[in-house]
Coordinates of C-alpha atoms in Angstrom, one line a residue:
Chain A
M1 CA -63.9 -4.7 0.0
D2 CA -61.6 -2.5 -2.1
M3 CA -59.2 -4.8 -3.7
I4 CA -55.5 -3.9 -5.3
T5 CA -55.2 -4.6 -9.1
L6 CA -51.6 -5.5 -9.6
S7 CA -50.2 -4.8 -13.0
E8 CA -48.6 -7.2 -15.0
A9 CA -45.0 -6.0 -14.2
Q10 CA -45.6 -6.0 -10.3
K11 CA -47.4 -9.6 -10.8
K12 CA -44.2 -10.6 -12.6
S13 CA -41.7 -9.3 -10.2
R14 CA -43.6 -10.8 -7.1
R15 CA -43.3 -14.1 -8.6
G16 CA -39.8 -13.9 -9.5
R17 CA -39.3 -12.7 -5.6
N18 CA -41.6 -15.5 -4.0
I19 CA -39.5 -18.3 -6.3
A20 CA -36.2 -16.9 -5.2
L21 CA -37.2 -16.6 -1.8
G22 CA -38.7 -20.4 -2.1
L23 CA -35.3 -21.5 -3.4
V24 CA -33.7 -19.7 -0.5
L25 CA -35.7 -21.5 2.1
F26 CA -35.4 -24.8 0.5
G27 CA -31.6 -24.3 0.3
L28 CA -31.4 -23.3 4.1
V29 CA -33.5 -26.4 5.1
A30 CA -31.3 -28.8 2.8
A31 CA -28.2 -27.2 4.3
F32 CA -29.3 -27.5 7.7
Y33 CA -30.2 -31.2 7.3
V34 CA -26.7 -32.0 5.8
V35 CA -24.9 -29.9 8.7
T36 CA -26.9 -32.1 11.0
L37 CA -25.7 -35.3 9.6
V38 CA -22.1 -34.1 9.4
K39 CA -22.4 -32.7 13.2
F40 CA -23.6 -36.1 14.2
S41 CA -21.3 -38.3 12.1
N42 CA -18.3 -36.3 13.6
G43 CA -19.5 -36.7 16.9
M44 CA -20.0 -40.5 16.6
A45 CA -16.6 -40.7 15.2
N46 CA -15.1 -39.1 18.2
Chain B
M1 CA -41.2 9.1 -11.5
T2 CA -39.7 6.1 -10.0
I3 CA -40.8 2.4 -11.1
I4 CA -41.9 1.9 -7.4
D5 CA -44.5 4.7 -7.4
H6 CA -46.2 3.2 -10.8
H7 CA -49.0 1.2 -9.7
E8 CA -52.6 0.4 -10.5
A9 CA -55.1 0.6 -7.6
N10 CA -58.6 0.7 -7.1
G11 CA -60.3 2.7 -4.5
P12 CA -58.9 4.2 -1.4
E13 CA -56.0 1.9 -1.7
A14 CA -54.3 3.9 -4.4
A15 CA -51.7 5.3 -1.9
V16 CA -50.3 1.9 -1.5
R17 CA -46.9 1.8 -3.1
L18 CA -46.2 -1.8 -4.6
S19 CA -43.0 -3.1 -5.5
E20 CA -41.6 -4.1 -8.7
A21 CA -38.2 -5.1 -7.5
S22 CA -37.2 -8.5 -9.0
A23 CA -35.0 -11.0 -7.3
R24 CA -32.0 -9.7 -9.3
D25 CA -32.4 -6.1 -7.9
F26 CA -32.0 -7.5 -4.3
F27 CA -29.0 -9.6 -5.3
E28 CA -27.3 -6.3 -7.0
L29 CA -27.7 -4.7 -3.4
L30 CA -25.1 -7.4 -2.5
K31 CA -22.7 -6.1 -4.7
P32 CA -21.7 -9.4 -6.0
R33 CA -18.4 -8.3 -7.7
V34 CA -17.1 -7.1 -4.2
M35 CA -18.5 -10.6 -2.8
S36 CA -16.4 -12.4 -5.4
L37 CA -13.3 -10.8 -4.0
V38 CA -14.7 -11.8 -0.4
V39 CA -15.2 -15.4 -1.1
F40 CA -11.8 -15.8 -2.9
T41 CA -9.7 -14.2 0.0
A42 CA -11.8 -16.1 2.6
L43 CA -11.3 -19.5 0.7
A44 CA -7.5 -18.7 0.6
G45 CA -7.7 -18.1 4.4
M46 CA -9.6 -21.5 4.9
V47 CA -7.0 -23.4 2.4
L48 CA -3.9 -22.0 4.0
A49 CA -4.9 -22.3 7.6
P50 CA -3.5 -25.8 9.6
G51 CA -6.0 -28.2 10.1
H52 CA -8.9 -29.5 8.7
I53 CA -12.6 -28.4 8.2
H54 CA -15.4 -30.6 6.7
P55 CA -16.1 -29.4 3.2
F56 CA -19.6 -28.8 3.5
I57 CA -19.0 -27.1 6.8
G58 CA -16.5 -24.8 4.8
F59 CA -18.9 -24.4 2.1
I60 CA -21.4 -23.1 4.6
A61 CA -19.0 -20.9 6.2
I62 CA -17.9 -19.4 2.8
L63 CA -21.6 -18.9 1.9
C64 CA -22.0 -17.1 5.6
I65 CA -19.0 -15.0 5.0
A66 CA -20.4 -13.9 1.4
V67 CA -23.9 -13.2 2.6
G68 CA -22.5 -11.0 5.4
A69 CA -20.2 -9.1 3.2
G70 CA -23.4 -8.7 0.6
A71 CA -25.3 -7.6 3.8
S72 CA -22.8 -4.9 4.5
G73 CA -23.1 -3.8 0.9
A74 CA -26.6 -3.6 1.0
L75 CA -26.5 -1.4 4.0
N76 CA -23.7 0.6 2.3
M77 CA -26.3 1.4 -0.6
W78 CA -28.9 2.0 1.8
Y79 CA -26.8 4.8 3.6
D80 CA -25.2 6.1 0.4
A81 CA -28.3 6.3 -1.8
D82 CA -28.1 10.2 -1.9
I83 CA -24.6 10.3 -3.5
D84 CA -25.0 7.3 -5.4
A85 CA -28.1 9.2 -7.3
V86 CA -25.4 11.7 -8.5
M87 CA -22.2 9.6 -9.1
T88 CA -22.0 8.1 -12.7
R89 CA -20.6 4.9 -11.5
T90 CA -23.4 4.4 -9.1
A91 CA -26.3 6.0 -10.3
S92 CA -27.7 2.6 -11.8
R93 CA -27.7 1.1 -8.3
P94 CA -31.2 -0.4 -7.4
I95 CA -32.2 2.4 -4.7
P96 CA -31.1 5.5 -6.9
A97 CA -32.8 3.8 -10.0
G98 CA -35.9 3.7 -7.9
K99 CA -36.1 -0.3 -8.0
I100 CA -35.8 -0.9 -4.3
R101 CA -36.9 1.6 -1.7
P102 CA -34.6 2.7 1.1
E103 CA -36.2 0.8 3.8
E104 CA -36.4 -2.3 1.8
A105 CA -32.7 -2.4 1.4
L106 CA -32.0 -1.7 5.2
A107 CA -34.5 -4.5 6.2
F108 CA -32.8 -6.8 3.8
G109 CA -29.3 -5.9 5.0
L110 CA -29.8 -6.2 8.5
T111 CA -31.7 -9.6 8.1
L112 CA -28.8 -11.0 6.1
S113 CA -26.4 -9.5 8.5
A114 CA -28.0 -11.4 11.5
F115 CA -28.8 -14.6 9.7
S116 CA -25.3 -14.8 8.2
V117 CA -23.6 -14.2 11.6
C118 CA -25.8 -16.3 13.7
I119 CA -25.3 -19.3 11.2
L120 CA -21.6 -19.1 10.8
G121 CA -21.6 -19.2 14.9
V122 CA -24.0 -22.3 15.2
V123 CA -22.5 -24.1 12.4
V124 CA -18.7 -23.1 12.5
N125 CA -17.3 -21.2 15.5
W126 CA -18.3 -18.0 17.4
L127 CA -14.9 -16.5 16.7
S128 CA -15.3 -16.4 13.2
A129 CA -19.1 -15.0 13.6
G130 CA -17.7 -12.5 16.0
L131 CA -15.0 -11.2 13.4
L132 CA -17.7 -11.3 10.7
A133 CA -20.1 -9.3 12.7
F134 CA -17.3 -6.9 13.3
T135 CA -16.5 -6.7 9.5
I136 CA -20.3 -5.9 8.8
F137 CA -20.1 -3.1 11.7
F138 CA -16.7 -1.9 10.3
Y139 CA -18.2 -1.6 7.0
A140 CA -21.5 -0.4 7.4
V141 CA -21.0 2.0 10.3
V142 CA -17.2 3.0 10.8
Y143 CA -16.5 3.1 6.9
T144 CA -19.7 4.3 5.5
M145 CA -21.3 6.3 8.1
W146 CA -18.3 7.9 9.6
L147 CA -15.3 7.8 7.5
K148 CA -16.3 8.2 4.2
R149 CA -17.7 11.5 4.5
S150 CA -15.4 12.8 7.1
T151 CA -11.6 11.9 6.1
P152 CA -9.4 11.6 2.9
Q153 CA -8.1 8.5 4.8
N154 CA -11.5 6.8 4.5
I155 CA -10.3 4.0 2.5
V156 CA -7.1 3.5 4.1
I157 CA -8.9 2.6 7.4
G158 CA -12.0 1.7 5.9
G159 CA -10.0 -0.8 3.7
A160 CA -9.7 -3.1 6.9
A161 CA -13.2 -4.4 6.4
G162 CA -12.4 -5.7 3.0
A163 CA -9.1 -7.2 4.4
F164 CA -10.9 -9.2 7.1
P165 CA -12.3 -12.3 5.0
P166 CA -9.0 -14.3 4.9
M167 CA -8.7 -13.8 8.6
I168 CA -12.4 -15.3 9.2
G169 CA -11.7 -18.0 6.8
W170 CA -8.6 -18.9 8.9
A171 CA -10.4 -18.6 12.0
C172 CA -13.3 -20.9 10.6
V173 CA -10.6 -23.8 10.4
T174 CA -8.5 -23.1 13.6
S175 CA -10.5 -21.2 15.9
G176 CA -7.9 -18.8 16.4
V177 CA -6.1 -16.0 15.1
A178 CA -2.4 -16.2 14.1
I179 CA 0.4 -14.1 12.5
E180 CA -0.1 -15.7 9.2
S181 CA -3.8 -14.6 9.1
I182 CA -2.7 -11.2 10.0
V183 CA -0.3 -11.3 7.3
L184 CA -3.2 -12.2 4.9
F185 CA -5.4 -9.1 6.3
L186 CA -2.3 -6.9 5.6
I187 CA -1.8 -8.0 2.1
T188 CA -5.4 -6.6 1.1
F189 CA -5.1 -3.8 3.8
L190 CA -2.1 -2.6 2.2
W191 CA -3.2 -3.2 -1.5
T192 CA -6.6 -1.1 -1.0
P193 CA -5.1 2.4 -1.1
S194 CA -3.2 2.1 -4.4
H195 CA -6.1 0.3 -5.9
F196 CA -8.9 2.7 -4.9
W197 CA -6.8 6.0 -5.2
A198 CA -6.2 5.0 -8.9
L199 CA -10.0 4.9 -9.2
A200 CA -10.4 7.8 -7.4
L201 CA -8.1 9.6 -9.8
F202 CA -10.2 9.3 -12.6
K203 CA -13.4 9.4 -10.9
M204 CA -12.3 12.6 -9.0
R205 CA -15.1 14.8 -10.6
D206 CA -17.8 12.3 -9.5
Y207 CA -16.5 12.2 -5.9
G208 CA -16.1 16.0 -6.1
A209 CA -19.6 16.5 -6.9
V210 CA -21.2 14.8 -4.0
G211 CA -18.3 16.2 -1.5
V212 CA -16.7 12.9 -0.2
P213 CA -13.4 13.9 0.7
M214 CA -11.3 11.3 -1.6
L215 CA -7.4 12.1 -1.3
P216 CA -7.2 13.6 -5.0
N217 CA -10.0 16.1 -4.1
V218 CA -8.6 17.2 -0.9
S219 CA -4.9 16.9 -1.2
G220 CA -4.1 17.2 -4.8
E221 CA -3.2 14.9 -7.5
A222 CA 0.4 15.0 -6.6
T223 CA -0.1 13.9 -3.2
T224 CA -2.3 11.2 -4.3
K225 CA 0.5 9.8 -6.9
N226 CA 3.0 9.9 -4.0
Q227 CA 0.8 7.9 -1.5
I228 CA -0.3 5.4 -4.2
V229 CA 3.8 4.7 -4.8
I230 CA 4.2 4.1 -1.1
Y231 CA 1.3 1.8 -0.7
A232 CA 2.5 -0.1 -3.8
V233 CA 6.0 -0.6 -2.5
L234 CA 4.3 -1.6 1.1
T235 CA 2.1 -4.2 -0.8
A236 CA 4.9 -5.6 -2.7
I237 CA 7.0 -6.0 0.5
I238 CA 4.3 -7.5 2.4
G239 CA 3.4 -10.0 -0.7
V240 CA 6.6 -11.8 -0.2
V241 CA 6.3 -11.9 3.6
P242 CA 4.5 -15.4 3.7
T243 CA 7.9 -16.8 2.3
T244 CA 10.0 -14.9 4.7
L245 CA 8.0 -16.3 7.5
G246 CA 8.2 -19.7 6.0
F247 CA 4.5 -20.4 5.2
S248 CA 5.1 -20.3 1.5
S249 CA 7.7 -21.6 -0.7
A250 CA 10.5 -19.7 -2.4
V251 CA 8.8 -20.0 -5.8
Y252 CA 5.8 -18.3 -4.4
G253 CA 8.1 -15.6 -3.2
A254 CA 9.6 -15.0 -6.7
F255 CA 6.3 -15.1 -8.1
A256 CA 5.0 -12.4 -5.3
A257 CA 8.1 -10.5 -6.0
A258 CA 7.7 -10.4 -9.8
L259 CA 4.2 -9.2 -9.3
G260 CA 5.2 -6.5 -6.7
V261 CA 7.7 -5.2 -9.2
G262 CA 4.7 -5.1 -11.7
F263 CA 2.5 -3.0 -9.0
I264 CA 5.4 -0.5 -8.3
W265 CA 5.9 -0.3 -12.3
Y266 CA 2.2 0.4 -12.5
S267 CA 2.1 2.9 -9.7
V268 CA 5.3 4.7 -11.0
G269 CA 3.3 5.0 -14.2
V270 CA 0.6 6.9 -12.4
W271 CA 3.3 9.0 -10.4
R272 CA 4.8 10.1 -13.9
M273 CA 1.3 11.0 -15.5
P274 CA 1.2 14.7 -16.1
E275 CA -1.0 17.0 -14.1
G276 CA -4.5 17.2 -15.0
D277 CA -4.1 14.5 -17.7
E278 CA -7.9 14.1 -18.9
K279 CA -7.6 10.3 -20.0
M280 CA -5.6 9.1 -17.2
L281 CA -4.6 5.7 -18.7
P282 CA -1.8 5.0 -16.3
A283 CA -4.6 5.2 -13.3
K284 CA -6.7 3.1 -15.4
K285 CA -4.2 0.5 -16.1
L286 CA -2.9 0.7 -12.3
F287 CA -6.7 -0.1 -11.4
A288 CA -7.2 -3.1 -13.6
F289 CA -3.5 -4.3 -12.6
S290 CA -4.3 -4.2 -9.1
I291 CA -7.2 -6.3 -9.4
L292 CA -5.4 -8.8 -11.2
Y293 CA -2.5 -8.5 -8.7
L294 CA -4.8 -9.5 -5.6
F295 CA -6.2 -12.8 -7.6
A296 CA -2.9 -13.8 -8.6
I297 CA -1.4 -13.5 -5.1
F298 CA -4.2 -15.5 -3.2
S299 CA -4.2 -17.7 -6.0
A300 CA -0.3 -18.4 -5.7
L301 CA -0.8 -18.5 -2.0
M302 CA -3.3 -21.5 -2.4
I303 CA -1.6 -23.2 -5.3
D304 CA 1.8 -23.2 -3.5
H305 CA 0.2 -24.7 -0.4
L306 CA -1.8 -27.4 -2.0
V307 CA 1.4 -28.5 -3.8
A308 CA 3.3 -28.5 -0.6
T309 CA 0.5 -30.5 1.1
L310 CA 0.4 -32.9 -2.1
W311 CA 4.2 -33.2 -2.0
L312 CA 4.2 -34.1 1.7
T313 CA 1.3 -36.5 1.3
T314 CA 2.7 -38.3 -1.5
G315 CA 6.2 -38.9 0.4
G316 CA 7.8 -35.9 -1.4
A317 CA 11.4 -36.9 -2.5
A318 CA 10.9 -40.4 -1.4

């Protein structure tokens, strides 16, 4: 099977994009978790 | 030629184009400087609105508004890549610089638009989400695709897109639109022409080279200078309206009036600038002052509101 060999620059930029995407996804999960807590606590308070 | 074209590949996969775009390049697509203004004015709308929003929900709302504004910036860069490549001010943007492919920018902009609107709707309310969706549509389609290349009034009408964030911030708290939020909208809306035409004056050749019909190129310097003064006067007037409507104090009114006089002063400086002035220093000064003006006005509105709230909470004169 033919394989593409990434250059160092391509590897570096892909790693950077993956880390950024990972951080964004983690941030979204954390944000939805806290939003759920806030919504539930407001609902219970009401 | 481009960074994207540069790759090492074995065998028949040689035609595959692999991106070297970094996360920072994608962040640049969001026009972070414009985004900071959007965040600031949206926050002002949220602070000034009557009622309460949970701080974390408010944070998510600001984040969604910022990402939505950034997404419309990415869509703008995707559509305008051809003229961005020619203009000195925009030639280093990620697409003309060859760091990001146009279709990547389009996908990025559309994805972020959908996410920001949906999350704002689910977490905050659907009126603010609808306003955000309309803002993105207005900037990306009405301004970028239609007005920008067809009329010298492009930034007057298109300026509405940059003026909506305080209304969205207000709607996040109240789930409604009020005369106060319309005044906040008008402050940025009436401020935009003087701000942008000052820039257009000293970047006239750039806009002329790409055929964008900015007012200085179409109607000439004299007409542009007159229009700058007219809009500066209108901006100064709308700046003090929060006091006349009673949702800001007289102290704010005096401060806004002083800033308004400054804005008119700098615009008159541009008006008096000789025709064909090469350096265009008065236009550059007005451009710089206009940015300061908007930040100062919205800062003053927020500080005034917070002081008034604190005064009432602590019992005021009692």
